[in-house]
Every structure is written in C-alpha cells, then in structure tokens.
Amino acid sequence: MPERRKVFKLEEVCLKNVGSLLQDISYRGVCQVEQEILLGRNKLDIFYNLEKIVDFYRNELFINTPSFFHDSIISEFFTTFSAIFRGENKRFSSIFMSTHRDLLASLSLPDRQLLLLKQEAVTKFVRLIASPVIKHIDVSGMEIPPALLEVILTRMPDMTGIQTLNLGRNASCQHKTACRLSLSGKELQFLPGLKTLSVGCVNTGYFQSLSLFCPNLTSLTVFDTDIDDEAVSCLSTLRKLVSLNFDGQSECSPYGYAELLRSLPELKSLGRCDSFGEILTTLYSKWSLYHRSVGSVPKILALESVDCRGPVTGQELSYIKTYCPNLKKVGLAYNRQNGEDLDSFGHLSLLSSLPKLQVLSVLSADFYSHSLFSVVRYGDRLKTLELLNIDEMNLNSIMMVGSGCPNLERLCVSYCHYTVEQGDVSKLSEACCESAVTDSNASFKKLVSAAFVLTTPVQLPLIKYPVYFARKLKDLRVNLIYQPVEDSFIA
C-alpha cells in the first residue's frame, strides 16, 4: 500500500518558498548591478531601478498578502538575510567573506569598488521589510548579525506601524555595532504605537526617548544595562506600563523604585528587583521620610510578579501581605532581623494569605522555624515551587509538599540541608506503593518538571518520593548524585 503523503498546513504551503524567493531576487539584483556597472551605467540610475524592484516585492510580501502570514514571512526574512550577512550562503559568500583586509589587499581598486556596490545592493534588499503594515518583529530566538541589525534599525522611519519589537540579546553589548546605534534611541521617534519592547545595552538617553516618543508602551525588557534612578524616573511617565523587567546591575535606590510604583500603581510585573522589601518599607512605613514627604501612596499595588533575591524581613512580609494582595509569582530570600517578634509577623506564614499565589521561590530559610511549612501545607494554589538553600528539610517536609500542593506542576529543590531521622527507610518504603499512586489524592500527581541539586547521598529521599508519584513527569534534572540510584524510580 503506498505511503500517505504528508499533510501540510496552508501557511506551510504558501511560505515554504519565501526564503528561496528572497535569495533569488537579492542575487538577481546583485548580478544586475554588476552587469550595469561593467556597461558603464550611472550608479544613481542603477540603484534607482533596484529600489523599484524592492518596492514591488515589498508590496507583494506585505501589502498584497494577508497579515496572518506576516510573522512567518518576517521569520523567513531574518533567517535568510542572517545567513547572507554571515557569508553562509554560497551565492553571497564572495561578497561578505571578502571584507577581511588581507583579501581586500589582493583585489584591485575597481574590484574593491565593485565589491562595495554589491554589498550596497544586498543592503537595499533588506528594505523589503521596511513596511508600515508590519506590526511585530520578534528575533529573540535568533542570532542576528550586527550589520543586518544596524540596517534594520536605520529603516525604522518606514516601519511606523510596529507594536512589538523584540530584539532579545541581539542588541546587547556583545554586538557593539548595533549597540552604538541603539544607545541613542533615535529610532523610537518613529514608533508611536510601540507597545512591547525588548532590547539590550542601552543608556539613560534611551529611556528618555522612550518617555518622549512611546506613550503606549505596556511591556519593557532590558538586557545588559545598568539601571539608575534617572532611568527609572523616565519610565515613571509611561502611564500604560504594566510589565517591567531589568536584566543587569541595578544602581537604582529604593526611593527611585518607590516613586516608580507610586506613579504607576497599575504596574503588574517588576521582574528582578532585589530591594523589593526596602521599597515597600520606603513606600509604607510610617517612619519613612519618603512616605511622609510625598503625602499619598497607593492603597494597594497591582503587582502580580516580583523576583527578589535580596533579603526580606518579617515586617516587609507584612507589607507584601497588606499592599500586594494580587501577587501570583514571588521570589524572596528570608532574613529575620534581630528583635523581630514571631508573634507579630509569623515569618513566612504571611505568604499563605496571598489568595492568588501560584509561583513561589524561597531562598535561605528554615522549613519549620520560619513557618515555610505553613505555606506549603495549604498550597493548593501553588503550581511552581522552588526551595533554595532551605534548612530543616526532612522526609516529612517533602511529603508535606506533596500532600499540601496537589496542583504542583514544577518543583525545584537545590542545596537544601536534609536531616535524616530514624525510621525514614521504612516510612519511605511504606509510602511508595502502587496503591498510593492510584489514589485520587496521590501526591505530585500533576508534577511534570522537577530539578534537584543534592550535596550529600543522604538526600536521595528528596528525589525518590516525588519522582515515584509523579507519573506525568516529563522533565527530570538531577545534579551532584554521590551514589548509584535505583533504576525503578528513575525509569
């Protein structure tokens, strides 16, 4: 019986030749330039005709093609031209691989001039993407050559319809050419409708441009950038901003962040912010000079996500409970200050009062003494739990996580201090039975991803118990195992 033909989606059928089309028209353009230069034609006339070809194909790709296909076309565009600019495409390798000094020195002057004109011709075809109907550019998962990215950024005046510009780390400090161009933010003046931006290696002037030209910005991610109070003050004017994420060294003071939260009470994501506890103290403590000077602060914050790897005290946890009731994702390092009264704050048990909490990451705390157990014991809403450098862990603690967090999908246990107790072996053997797995209330029944970093062999029960019950597990990562593990619970 003949093998059935593979079924393609409509968009696959329509777009599978886009890359070849882009290569063909660019190569024909380069050949045309070479022929007309050899015939003695005027350079201006040659490139004028070339631009007419570019305009025709740009209209065919974006104006006369439904917007549904635009994202796929743009992806093919960047894949194709990245290979061309890196010299990986055989048709263009002689153009872009011949830019080294040693190779250029071996060419005659007319040959060097012709080579430069060929490079300019290819650059002209990069303008295929410069259309005002394009709304989204996302190259975060690609490695774009700096020269190509530089050309794209210079064509922003023709791409005024962009709403999403996600450059990822392509514009970070590792790409110095693109970095120099993007630092000023001058391309932002042509993007008034920009809503989502991801960029790297920018300075304070870039944030000033954002505040002046992008009033509709709702999401901002910045890589490899040092943030200070001046940069944050510029962002305070973006009234529609709901998501903010900095990936770099933060030199911003708690006062700067406090002013940001006061100016943007609807901000939902603060990303990585290691001074979050101090920020809340600055905003809401009756002893805070900032609190007394500004007069009014938001009654509650709209924050839903904060990743704080800096110390958070019991008093600051009480501020989180009172002023951040909408938190869904939080990470913190607990640090009980000397003199704090357990009866007044209750340590980490305050987190159990957050009604929407789904993702919790705790660094450096005691499982029992700091009341972390009270959070996981009633953690029916938790879907992700990370325990990093937690003391007082034992078999009962991991069993409590399984029974108290029935909806847990992801678990990470790293560098925790495990206490071996008498009877653990028999208790673990009794608990890990097939009848317990098939029980409707079985522990870890929804767990799909687990990661463990162990420091001693005695910590193996931290793995064995959850893995035995996690029959839907798809991703298991184990580091620092010091003795052989039974195949029965790894399989």
CSV table of C-alpha atoms in Angstrom, one decimal:
chain,number,residue,atom,x,y,z
A,1,MET,CA,0.0,0.0,0.0
A,2,PRO,CA,1.5,3.4,-1.0
A,3,GLU,CA,2.7,5.6,1.8
A,4,ARG,CA,0.4,8.6,2.5
A,5,ARG,CA,1.7,11.9,1.6
A,6,LYS,CA,2.4,14.3,4.4
A,7,VAL,CA,-0.3,16.8,5.1
A,8,PHE,CA,0.9,20.5,5.1
A,9,LYS,CA,-0.8,23.4,6.7
A,10,LEU,CA,-2.0,26.2,4.4
A,11,GLU,CA,0.7,28.6,5.7
A,12,GLU,CA,3.4,26.0,5.2
A,13,VAL,CA,2.4,25.5,1.6
A,14,CYS,CA,2.3,29.3,1.0
A,15,LEU,CA,5.5,30.2,2.8
A,16,LYS,CA,7.9,27.3,2.2
A,17,ASN,CA,9.4,29.1,-0.8
A,18,VAL,CA,9.7,32.6,0.8
A,19,GLY,CA,13.4,32.0,1.7
A,20,SER,CA,14.3,30.9,-1.8
A,21,LEU,CA,12.4,33.9,-3.2
A,22,LEU,CA,14.3,36.3,-1.1
A,23,GLN,CA,17.6,34.7,-2.1
A,24,ASP,CA,16.7,34.8,-5.8
A,25,ILE,CA,15.6,38.4,-6.0
A,26,SER,CA,18.6,39.6,-4.0
A,27,TYR,CA,21.1,37.6,-6.1
A,28,ARG,CA,19.5,38.8,-9.3
A,29,GLY,CA,19.8,42.3,-8.0
A,30,VAL,CA,23.4,41.9,-7.3
A,31,CYS,CA,24.0,40.4,-10.8
A,32,GLN,CA,22.1,43.3,-12.3
A,33,VAL,CA,24.3,45.8,-10.5
A,34,GLU,CA,27.5,44.1,-11.6
A,35,GLN,CA,26.4,43.9,-15.3
A,36,GLU,CA,25.3,47.5,-15.4
A,37,ILE,CA,28.5,48.8,-13.7
A,38,LEU,CA,30.6,46.9,-16.3
A,39,LEU,CA,28.5,48.5,-19.0
A,40,GLY,CA,29.3,51.9,-17.6
A,41,ARG,CA,25.8,52.8,-16.4
A,42,ASN,CA,25.4,55.6,-13.8
A,43,LYS,CA,25.4,54.4,-10.2
A,44,LEU,CA,22.3,56.5,-9.2
A,45,ASP,CA,20.3,55.1,-12.1
A,46,ILE,CA,21.3,51.6,-11.2
A,47,PHE,CA,20.2,51.9,-7.6
A,48,TYR,CA,17.0,53.8,-8.6
A,49,ASN,CA,15.9,50.8,-10.7
A,50,LEU,CA,16.9,48.5,-7.9
A,51,GLU,CA,14.7,50.3,-5.4
A,52,LYS,CA,11.8,50.0,-7.8
A,53,ILE,CA,12.3,46.2,-7.7
A,54,VAL,CA,12.4,46.3,-3.9
A,55,ASP,CA,9.2,48.3,-3.7
A,56,PHE,CA,7.4,45.9,-5.9
A,57,TYR,CA,8.4,42.8,-3.9
A,58,ARG,CA,7.7,44.5,-0.6
A,59,ASN,CA,4.2,45.2,-1.7
A,60,GLU,CA,3.8,41.6,-2.8
A,61,LEU,CA,5.1,40.3,0.5
A,62,PHE,CA,3.2,42.6,2.9
A,63,ILE,CA,0.6,44.8,1.2
A,64,ASN,CA,-0.9,42.1,-1.0
A,65,THR,CA,-0.5,39.3,1.5
A,66,PRO,CA,-2.9,38.8,4.5
A,67,SER,CA,-1.4,40.0,7.7
A,68,PHE,CA,-1.9,36.4,9.1
A,69,PHE,CA,1.3,35.4,7.2
A,70,HIS,CA,3.4,38.5,8.1
A,71,ASP,CA,5.1,37.0,11.2
A,72,SER,CA,6.1,33.9,9.2
A,73,ILE,CA,7.5,36.0,6.3
A,74,ILE,CA,9.5,38.1,8.8
A,75,SER,CA,10.9,35.0,10.3
A,76,GLU,CA,12.0,33.7,6.9
A,77,PHE,CA,13.4,37.1,6.1
A,78,PHE,CA,15.7,37.2,9.1
A,79,THR,CA,16.8,33.6,8.7
A,80,THR,CA,17.7,34.2,5.0
A,81,PHE,CA,19.5,37.5,5.4
A,82,SER,CA,21.3,36.4,8.6
A,83,ALA,CA,22.8,33.6,6.5
A,84,ILE,CA,23.7,36.0,3.8
A,85,PHE,CA,25.3,38.6,6.1
A,86,ARG,CA,27.3,35.9,7.8
A,87,GLY,CA,28.6,34.6,4.5
A,88,GLU,CA,27.0,31.2,4.9
A,89,ASN,CA,25.0,31.5,1.7
A,90,LYS,CA,27.2,30.2,-1.2
A,91,ARG,CA,25.7,32.7,-3.6
A,92,PHE,CA,26.8,35.6,-1.5
A,93,SER,CA,29.8,34.2,0.3
A,94,SER,CA,32.3,36.0,-2.1
A,95,ILE,CA,30.6,39.3,-1.2
A,96,PHE,CA,30.6,39.2,2.6
A,97,MET,CA,33.6,36.9,3.2
A,98,SER,CA,35.8,39.2,1.2
A,99,THR,CA,35.7,42.0,3.6
A,100,HIS,CA,38.9,41.0,5.5
A,101,ARG,CA,41.9,43.2,5.0
A,102,ASP,CA,44.1,40.5,3.6
A,103,LEU,CA,41.6,39.6,1.0
A,104,LEU,CA,40.8,43.2,0.1
A,105,ALA,CA,44.5,43.9,-0.3
A,106,SER,CA,44.7,41.2,-3.0
A,107,LEU,CA,42.0,43.0,-5.1
A,108,SER,CA,42.5,45.8,-7.5
A,109,LEU,CA,40.8,49.2,-6.8
A,110,PRO,CA,38.0,48.7,-9.4
A,111,ASP,CA,37.3,45.2,-7.9
A,112,ARG,CA,37.0,46.8,-4.4
A,113,GLN,CA,34.6,49.4,-5.7
A,114,LEU,CA,32.5,46.7,-7.3
A,115,LEU,CA,32.5,44.6,-4.2
A,116,LEU,CA,31.3,47.6,-2.2
A,117,LEU,CA,28.5,48.2,-4.7
A,118,LYS,CA,27.4,44.6,-4.4
A,119,GLN,CA,27.2,44.9,-0.6
A,120,GLU,CA,25.1,48.1,-1.0
A,121,ALA,CA,22.8,46.2,-3.4
A,122,VAL,CA,22.2,43.5,-0.8
A,123,THR,CA,21.6,46.1,1.8
A,124,LYS,CA,18.9,47.7,-0.5
A,125,PHE,CA,17.0,44.4,-0.4
A,126,VAL,CA,16.9,44.5,3.4
A,127,ARG,CA,14.4,47.3,2.8
A,128,LEU,CA,11.9,44.6,1.8
A,129,ILE,CA,10.9,44.5,5.5
A,130,ALA,CA,10.5,48.3,5.8
A,131,SER,CA,6.8,48.4,5.5
A,132,PRO,CA,4.3,50.4,7.7
A,133,VAL,CA,1.9,47.5,7.8
A,134,ILE,CA,4.3,45.3,9.8
A,135,LYS,CA,3.2,45.2,13.4
A,136,HIS,CA,5.5,42.6,15.1
A,137,ILE,CA,9.2,41.9,14.9
A,138,ASP,CA,10.5,39.2,17.2
A,139,VAL,CA,14.0,37.9,16.8
A,140,SER,CA,14.7,36.9,20.4
A,141,GLY,CA,15.3,33.3,19.4
A,142,MET,CA,17.7,34.1,16.6
A,143,GLU,CA,21.3,35.3,16.4
A,144,ILE,CA,21.2,38.3,14.1
A,145,PRO,CA,24.5,39.7,12.6
A,146,PRO,CA,25.2,43.2,13.9
A,147,ALA,CA,25.5,44.6,10.4
A,148,LEU,CA,22.0,43.4,9.5
A,149,LEU,CA,20.5,44.7,12.7
A,150,GLU,CA,22.1,48.0,12.1
A,151,VAL,CA,20.4,48.3,8.7
A,152,ILE,CA,17.1,47.3,10.2
A,153,LEU,CA,17.2,50.0,12.9
A,154,THR,CA,18.0,52.6,10.3
A,155,ARG,CA,14.9,51.7,8.4
A,156,MET,CA,12.6,52.3,11.4
A,157,PRO,CA,11.2,55.6,9.8
A,158,ASP,CA,9.5,53.4,7.3
A,159,MET,CA,8.1,50.9,9.9
A,160,THR,CA,5.8,53.2,11.8
A,161,GLY,CA,3.2,50.5,12.5
A,162,ILE,CA,5.4,48.4,14.7
A,163,GLN,CA,3.7,47.4,18.0
A,164,THR,CA,6.1,44.7,19.2
A,165,LEU,CA,9.9,45.0,18.8
A,166,ASN,CA,11.7,42.1,20.5
A,167,LEU,CA,15.4,42.2,19.8
A,168,GLY,CA,16.3,39.9,22.7
A,169,ARG,CA,20.0,40.0,23.3
A,170,ASN,CA,20.8,40.8,19.7
A,171,ALA,CA,21.3,44.4,20.6
A,172,SER,CA,23.2,43.7,23.8
A,173,CYS,CA,26.8,44.7,24.4
A,174,GLN,CA,28.2,41.6,22.6
A,175,HIS,CA,27.1,43.3,19.4
A,176,LYS,CA,29.0,46.5,19.5
A,177,THR,CA,27.9,47.9,16.1
A,178,ALA,CA,24.2,47.6,16.8
A,179,CYS,CA,24.8,48.7,20.4
A,180,ARG,CA,26.2,52.0,19.3
A,181,LEU,CA,23.2,52.7,17.1
A,182,SER,CA,20.5,51.6,19.6
A,183,LEU,CA,22.0,53.5,22.6
A,184,SER,CA,20.6,56.9,21.5
A,185,GLY,CA,17.1,55.6,20.9
A,186,LYS,CA,16.6,57.9,17.9
A,187,GLU,CA,14.7,55.2,16.1
A,188,LEU,CA,12.0,55.3,18.8
A,189,GLN,CA,10.7,58.7,17.5
A,190,PHE,CA,9.1,56.8,14.6
A,191,LEU,CA,7.3,54.2,16.7
A,192,PRO,CA,4.5,56.0,18.5
A,193,GLY,CA,2.4,52.8,18.6
A,194,LEU,CA,5.0,50.6,20.2
A,195,LYS,CA,3.6,48.5,23.0
A,196,THR,CA,6.2,45.8,23.7
A,197,LEU,CA,9.9,46.3,23.6
A,198,SER,CA,12.8,44.0,24.4
A,199,VAL,CA,16.3,45.5,23.9
A,200,GLY,CA,19.8,45.4,25.4
A,201,CYS,CA,22.8,47.6,26.1
A,202,VAL,CA,21.0,51.0,26.4
A,203,ASN,CA,21.8,54.1,28.4
A,204,THR,CA,19.8,56.8,30.1
A,205,GLY,CA,19.2,58.6,26.9
A,206,TYR,CA,17.3,55.6,25.6
A,207,PHE,CA,14.9,55.8,28.5
A,208,GLN,CA,14.4,59.5,27.9
A,209,SER,CA,13.5,58.7,24.3
A,210,LEU,CA,11.0,56.1,25.5
A,211,SER,CA,9.3,58.5,27.8
A,212,LEU,CA,9.0,61.1,25.0
A,213,PHE,CA,8.1,59.0,22.0
A,214,CYS,CA,6.4,55.8,23.2
A,215,PRO,CA,3.5,56.7,25.4
A,216,ASN,CA,1.6,53.5,24.6
A,217,LEU,CA,4.4,51.2,25.9
A,218,THR,CA,3.0,48.4,28.1
A,219,SER,CA,5.9,46.0,28.4
A,220,LEU,CA,9.6,46.7,28.6
A,221,THR,CA,12.5,44.2,29.0
A,222,VAL,CA,16.1,45.5,29.1
A,223,PHE,CA,19.2,43.3,28.9
A,224,ASP,CA,22.8,44.0,29.9
A,225,THR,CA,22.0,47.5,31.2
A,226,ASP,CA,22.9,49.3,34.4
A,227,ILE,CA,19.8,50.9,35.8
A,228,ASP,CA,19.9,54.1,37.9
A,229,ASP,CA,17.4,56.5,39.5
A,230,GLU,CA,17.4,58.7,36.4
A,231,ALA,CA,16.4,55.9,34.1
A,232,VAL,CA,13.6,54.8,36.4
A,233,SER,CA,12.3,58.3,36.7
A,234,CYS,CA,11.9,58.4,32.9
A,235,LEU,CA,9.9,55.2,33.0
A,236,SER,CA,7.6,56.7,35.6
A,237,THR,CA,6.0,58.8,32.9
A,238,LEU,CA,4.9,55.8,30.9
A,239,ARG,CA,1.4,55.6,32.4
A,240,LYS,CA,0.4,52.5,30.5
A,241,LEU,CA,3.4,50.4,31.5
A,242,VAL,CA,2.3,47.1,33.2
A,243,SER,CA,5.4,44.9,32.8
A,244,LEU,CA,9.0,45.8,33.5
A,245,ASN,CA,12.0,43.5,33.6
A,246,PHE,CA,15.7,44.5,34.0
A,247,ASP,CA,18.4,42.1,33.4
A,248,GLY,CA,21.6,43.8,34.6
A,249,GLN,CA,23.2,45.6,37.5
A,250,SER,CA,20.7,47.8,39.3
A,251,GLU,CA,22.0,51.0,40.9
A,252,CYS,CA,18.5,52.3,41.5
A,253,SER,CA,17.8,53.2,45.1
A,254,PRO,CA,14.6,52.1,46.9
A,255,TYR,CA,13.4,55.7,46.6
A,256,GLY,CA,13.6,55.5,42.8
A,257,TYR,CA,11.6,52.3,42.7
A,258,ALA,CA,9.2,53.6,45.3
A,259,GLU,CA,8.5,56.6,43.0
A,260,LEU,CA,8.0,54.3,40.1
A,261,LEU,CA,5.4,52.2,41.9
A,262,ARG,CA,3.7,55.4,43.2
A,263,SER,CA,3.5,56.8,39.7
A,264,LEU,CA,2.4,53.5,38.1
A,265,PRO,CA,0.0,51.9,40.5
A,266,GLU,CA,-1.2,49.6,37.7
A,267,LEU,CA,2.2,48.0,37.2
A,268,LYS,CA,1.8,44.2,37.3
A,269,SER,CA,5.3,42.9,36.8
A,270,LEU,CA,8.5,44.3,38.3
A,271,GLY,CA,10.8,41.5,37.2
A,272,ARG,CA,14.1,41.0,39.1
A,273,CYS,CA,14.2,43.5,42.0
A,274,ASP,CA,16.4,42.6,44.9
A,275,SER,CA,15.5,45.6,47.0
A,276,PHE,CA,11.7,44.9,47.0
A,277,GLY,CA,11.5,44.7,50.7
A,278,GLU,CA,13.2,48.0,51.2
A,279,ILE,CA,11.0,49.6,48.5
A,280,LEU,CA,7.8,48.6,50.4
A,281,THR,CA,9.3,49.9,53.6
A,282,THR,CA,10.1,53.2,51.8
A,283,LEU,CA,6.5,53.4,50.5
A,284,TYR,CA,4.5,52.4,53.5
A,285,SER,CA,6.5,52.6,56.7
A,286,LYS,CA,5.2,55.4,58.9
A,287,TRP,CA,8.9,56.2,59.8
A,288,SER,CA,9.9,56.6,56.2
A,289,LEU,CA,10.9,60.1,55.2
A,290,TYR,CA,9.7,59.4,51.6
A,291,HIS,CA,6.3,58.3,52.9
A,292,ARG,CA,5.9,61.5,54.9
A,293,SER,CA,7.2,63.7,52.1
A,294,VAL,CA,5.0,62.6,49.2
A,295,GLY,CA,1.7,62.7,51.1
A,296,SER,CA,-0.2,60.0,49.2
A,297,VAL,CA,0.7,56.4,48.2
A,298,PRO,CA,-1.4,53.7,46.5
A,299,LYS,CA,-3.7,51.9,48.9
A,300,ILE,CA,-2.7,48.6,47.2
A,301,LEU,CA,-0.4,47.8,44.4
A,302,ALA,CA,-1.4,45.9,41.3
A,303,LEU,CA,1.8,43.8,41.3
A,304,GLU,CA,1.4,40.2,40.2
A,305,SER,CA,5.1,39.2,39.7
A,306,VAL,CA,8.3,40.1,41.6
A,307,ASP,CA,11.6,38.2,41.8
A,308,CYS,CA,13.5,39.4,44.8
A,309,ARG,CA,16.8,37.6,45.6
A,310,GLY,CA,17.6,40.2,48.3
A,311,PRO,CA,16.7,39.9,52.0
A,312,VAL,CA,13.1,40.3,53.1
A,313,THR,CA,12.3,40.7,56.8
A,314,GLY,CA,9.1,39.8,58.7
A,315,GLN,CA,8.0,43.4,58.7
A,316,GLU,CA,8.4,43.6,54.9
A,317,LEU,CA,6.5,40.4,54.5
A,318,SER,CA,3.6,42.0,56.3
A,319,TYR,CA,3.8,44.9,53.8
A,320,ILE,CA,3.6,42.3,51.0
A,321,LYS,CA,0.6,40.7,52.5
A,322,THR,CA,-1.2,44.0,53.0
A,323,TYR,CA,-0.3,46.0,49.9
A,324,CYS,CA,0.4,43.3,47.3
A,325,PRO,CA,-2.7,41.0,47.5
A,326,ASN,CA,-2.6,40.3,43.8
A,327,LEU,CA,0.8,38.6,43.7
A,328,LYS,CA,0.8,35.4,41.6
A,329,LYS,CA,4.6,35.0,41.4
A,330,VAL,CA,7.1,35.9,44.1
A,331,GLY,CA,10.7,35.1,44.9
A,332,LEU,CA,12.5,36.1,48.1
A,333,ALA,CA,15.3,35.5,50.5
A,334,TYR,CA,14.0,35.5,54.0
A,335,ASN,CA,16.1,37.4,56.6
A,336,ARG,CA,14.7,37.6,60.1
A,337,GLN,CA,16.1,40.7,61.8
A,338,ASN,CA,17.2,40.6,65.4
A,339,GLY,CA,14.5,41.8,67.6
A,340,GLU,CA,11.6,40.8,65.3
A,341,ASP,CA,8.7,39.2,67.2
A,342,LEU,CA,7.5,35.9,65.8
A,343,ASP,CA,4.0,36.5,67.2
A,344,SER,CA,3.8,39.9,65.5
A,345,PHE,CA,4.7,38.7,61.9
A,346,GLY,CA,4.6,34.9,61.8
A,347,HIS,CA,7.6,34.7,59.5
A,348,LEU,CA,6.8,33.1,56.1
A,349,SER,CA,3.3,32.1,57.1
A,350,LEU,CA,2.2,35.5,55.9
A,351,LEU,CA,2.6,34.3,52.3
A,352,SER,CA,-0.2,31.8,52.8
A,353,SER,CA,-2.5,34.8,53.0
A,354,LEU,CA,-1.9,35.7,49.4
A,355,PRO,CA,-5.0,34.4,47.6
A,356,LYS,CA,-3.6,34.3,44.1
A,357,LEU,CA,-0.1,33.0,44.7
A,358,GLN,CA,0.9,30.3,42.1
A,359,VAL,CA,4.6,30.6,41.8
A,360,LEU,CA,6.8,30.7,44.9
A,361,SER,CA,10.6,30.7,45.2
A,362,VAL,CA,12.2,30.9,48.7
A,363,LEU,CA,15.9,31.3,49.2
A,364,SER,CA,17.7,30.8,52.6
A,365,ALA,CA,15.1,30.0,55.2
A,366,ASP,CA,14.2,27.3,57.8
A,367,PHE,CA,11.4,25.0,56.8
A,368,TYR,CA,9.9,24.7,60.2
A,369,SER,CA,11.3,27.5,62.3
A,370,HIS,CA,10.4,30.2,59.7
A,371,SER,CA,7.0,28.7,59.1
A,372,LEU,CA,7.6,27.7,55.5
A,373,PHE,CA,5.7,24.5,56.2
A,374,SER,CA,2.5,26.6,56.8
A,375,VAL,CA,2.7,27.9,53.3
A,376,VAL,CA,3.1,24.5,51.5
A,377,ARG,CA,0.7,22.8,53.9
A,378,TYR,CA,-2.1,24.9,52.4
A,379,GLY,CA,-0.6,25.4,49.0
A,380,ASP,CA,-3.5,24.1,46.8
A,381,ARG,CA,-3.0,27.1,44.5
A,382,LEU,CA,0.7,26.6,44.0
A,383,LYS,CA,1.8,25.4,40.6
A,384,THR,CA,5.6,26.1,40.9
A,385,LEU,CA,7.7,25.8,44.0
A,386,GLU,CA,11.5,26.5,44.3
A,387,LEU,CA,13.3,25.7,47.5
A,388,LEU,CA,16.9,27.0,47.5
A,389,ASN,CA,19.2,26.6,50.4
A,390,ILE,CA,16.4,25.6,52.8
A,391,ASP,CA,17.4,24.3,56.3
A,392,GLU,CA,15.4,21.7,58.4
A,393,MET,CA,14.3,19.7,55.4
A,394,ASN,CA,13.4,16.0,56.0
A,395,LEU,CA,11.2,13.3,54.6
A,396,ASN,CA,8.2,14.7,56.3
A,397,SER,CA,8.8,18.1,54.7
A,398,ILE,CA,8.8,16.7,51.1
A,399,MET,CA,5.8,14.6,51.9
A,400,MET,CA,4.0,17.7,53.2
A,401,VAL,CA,4.8,19.5,49.9
A,402,GLY,CA,3.2,16.6,48.0
A,403,SER,CA,0.0,16.5,50.1
A,404,GLY,CA,-0.4,20.2,50.6
A,405,CYS,CA,0.3,21.2,47.0
A,406,PRO,CA,-1.9,18.9,44.9
A,407,ASN,CA,-1.7,21.2,41.8
A,408,LEU,CA,2.1,21.5,41.8
A,409,GLU,CA,3.5,21.2,38.2
A,410,ARG,CA,7.1,22.2,38.7
A,411,LEU,CA,9.4,21.6,41.7
A,412,CYS,CA,13.0,22.6,42.3
A,413,VAL,CA,14.9,21.6,45.4
A,414,SER,CA,18.5,22.9,45.4
A,415,TYR,CA,21.3,22.9,48.1
A,416,CYS,CA,18.9,22.2,50.9
A,417,HIS,CA,20.0,20.8,54.3
A,418,TYR,CA,18.5,17.4,54.9
A,419,THR,CA,18.0,15.8,58.3
A,420,VAL,CA,18.0,12.0,58.5
A,421,GLU,CA,15.5,10.6,61.0
A,422,GLN,CA,15.1,7.1,62.4
A,423,GLY,CA,12.6,5.1,60.5
A,424,ASP,CA,12.9,7.1,57.3
A,425,VAL,CA,13.7,4.0,55.2
A,426,SER,CA,10.7,2.0,56.4
A,427,LYS,CA,8.5,5.0,56.1
A,428,LEU,CA,9.6,5.7,52.6
A,429,SER,CA,9.1,2.0,51.6
A,430,GLU,CA,5.5,2.0,53.0
A,431,ALA,CA,4.6,5.3,51.3
A,432,CYS,CA,6.0,4.3,47.9
A,433,CYS,CA,3.5,1.6,46.9
A,434,GLU,CA,1.3,1.2,43.8
A,435,SER,CA,-2.0,1.6,45.7
A,436,ALA,CA,-0.9,5.1,46.9
A,437,VAL,CA,-0.1,6.2,43.4
A,438,THR,CA,-3.5,5.2,42.1
A,439,ASP,CA,-5.2,7.1,44.9
A,440,SER,CA,-7.3,10.1,43.7
A,441,ASN,CA,-5.5,12.3,46.3
A,442,ALA,CA,-2.0,11.0,45.4
A,443,SER,CA,0.9,13.4,46.0
A,444,PHE,CA,2.7,15.0,43.0
A,445,LYS,CA,0.1,13.6,40.5
A,446,LYS,CA,0.3,16.7,38.3
A,447,LEU,CA,4.1,17.2,38.5
A,448,VAL,CA,5.6,17.5,35.0
A,449,SER,CA,9.0,19.0,35.8
A,450,ALA,CA,11.4,18.5,38.6
A,451,ALA,CA,15.0,19.6,39.3
A,452,PHE,CA,17.2,18.6,42.2
A,453,VAL,CA,20.7,19.7,43.3
A,454,LEU,CA,22.0,17.5,46.1
A,455,THR,CA,25.0,17.9,48.3
A,456,THR,CA,25.1,14.5,50.1
A,457,PRO,CA,23.9,11.0,49.3
A,458,VAL,CA,21.5,11.0,52.3
A,459,GLN,CA,19.3,13.5,50.5
A,460,LEU,CA,18.1,10.9,48.0
A,461,PRO,CA,14.6,10.7,49.6
A,462,LEU,CA,14.1,14.3,48.4
A,463,ILE,CA,14.2,12.8,44.9
A,464,LYS,CA,12.7,9.4,45.3
A,465,TYR,CA,9.4,10.3,47.0
A,466,PRO,CA,8.2,13.0,44.4
A,467,VAL,CA,9.6,11.1,41.4
A,468,TYR,CA,7.9,7.8,42.4
A,469,PHE,CA,4.5,9.5,42.5
A,470,ALA,CA,5.0,11.9,39.5
A,471,ARG,CA,3.7,9.6,36.8
A,472,LYS,CA,3.2,12.6,34.4
A,473,LEU,CA,6.8,13.7,34.8
A,474,LYS,CA,8.4,14.9,31.5
A,475,ASP,CA,11.5,16.7,32.6
A,476,LEU,CA,13.8,15.5,35.4
A,477,ARG,CA,17.1,17.1,36.2
A,478,VAL,CA,19.5,15.8,38.9
A,479,ASN,CA,22.9,17.2,39.8
A,480,LEU,CA,25.5,16.1,42.3
A,481,ILE,CA,24.5,12.5,42.9
A,482,TYR,CA,27.1,10.7,45.0
A,483,GLN,CA,25.9,7.1,44.9
A,484,PRO,CA,24.0,4.8,42.4
A,485,VAL,CA,20.3,5.4,42.1
A,486,GLU,CA,17.8,2.6,41.7
A,487,ASP,CA,16.5,2.3,38.2
A,488,SER,CA,13.0,1.6,39.5
A,489,PHE,CA,12.2,5.2,40.3
A,490,ILE,CA,14.3,6.9,37.6
A,491,ALA,CA,12.7,4.9,34.8
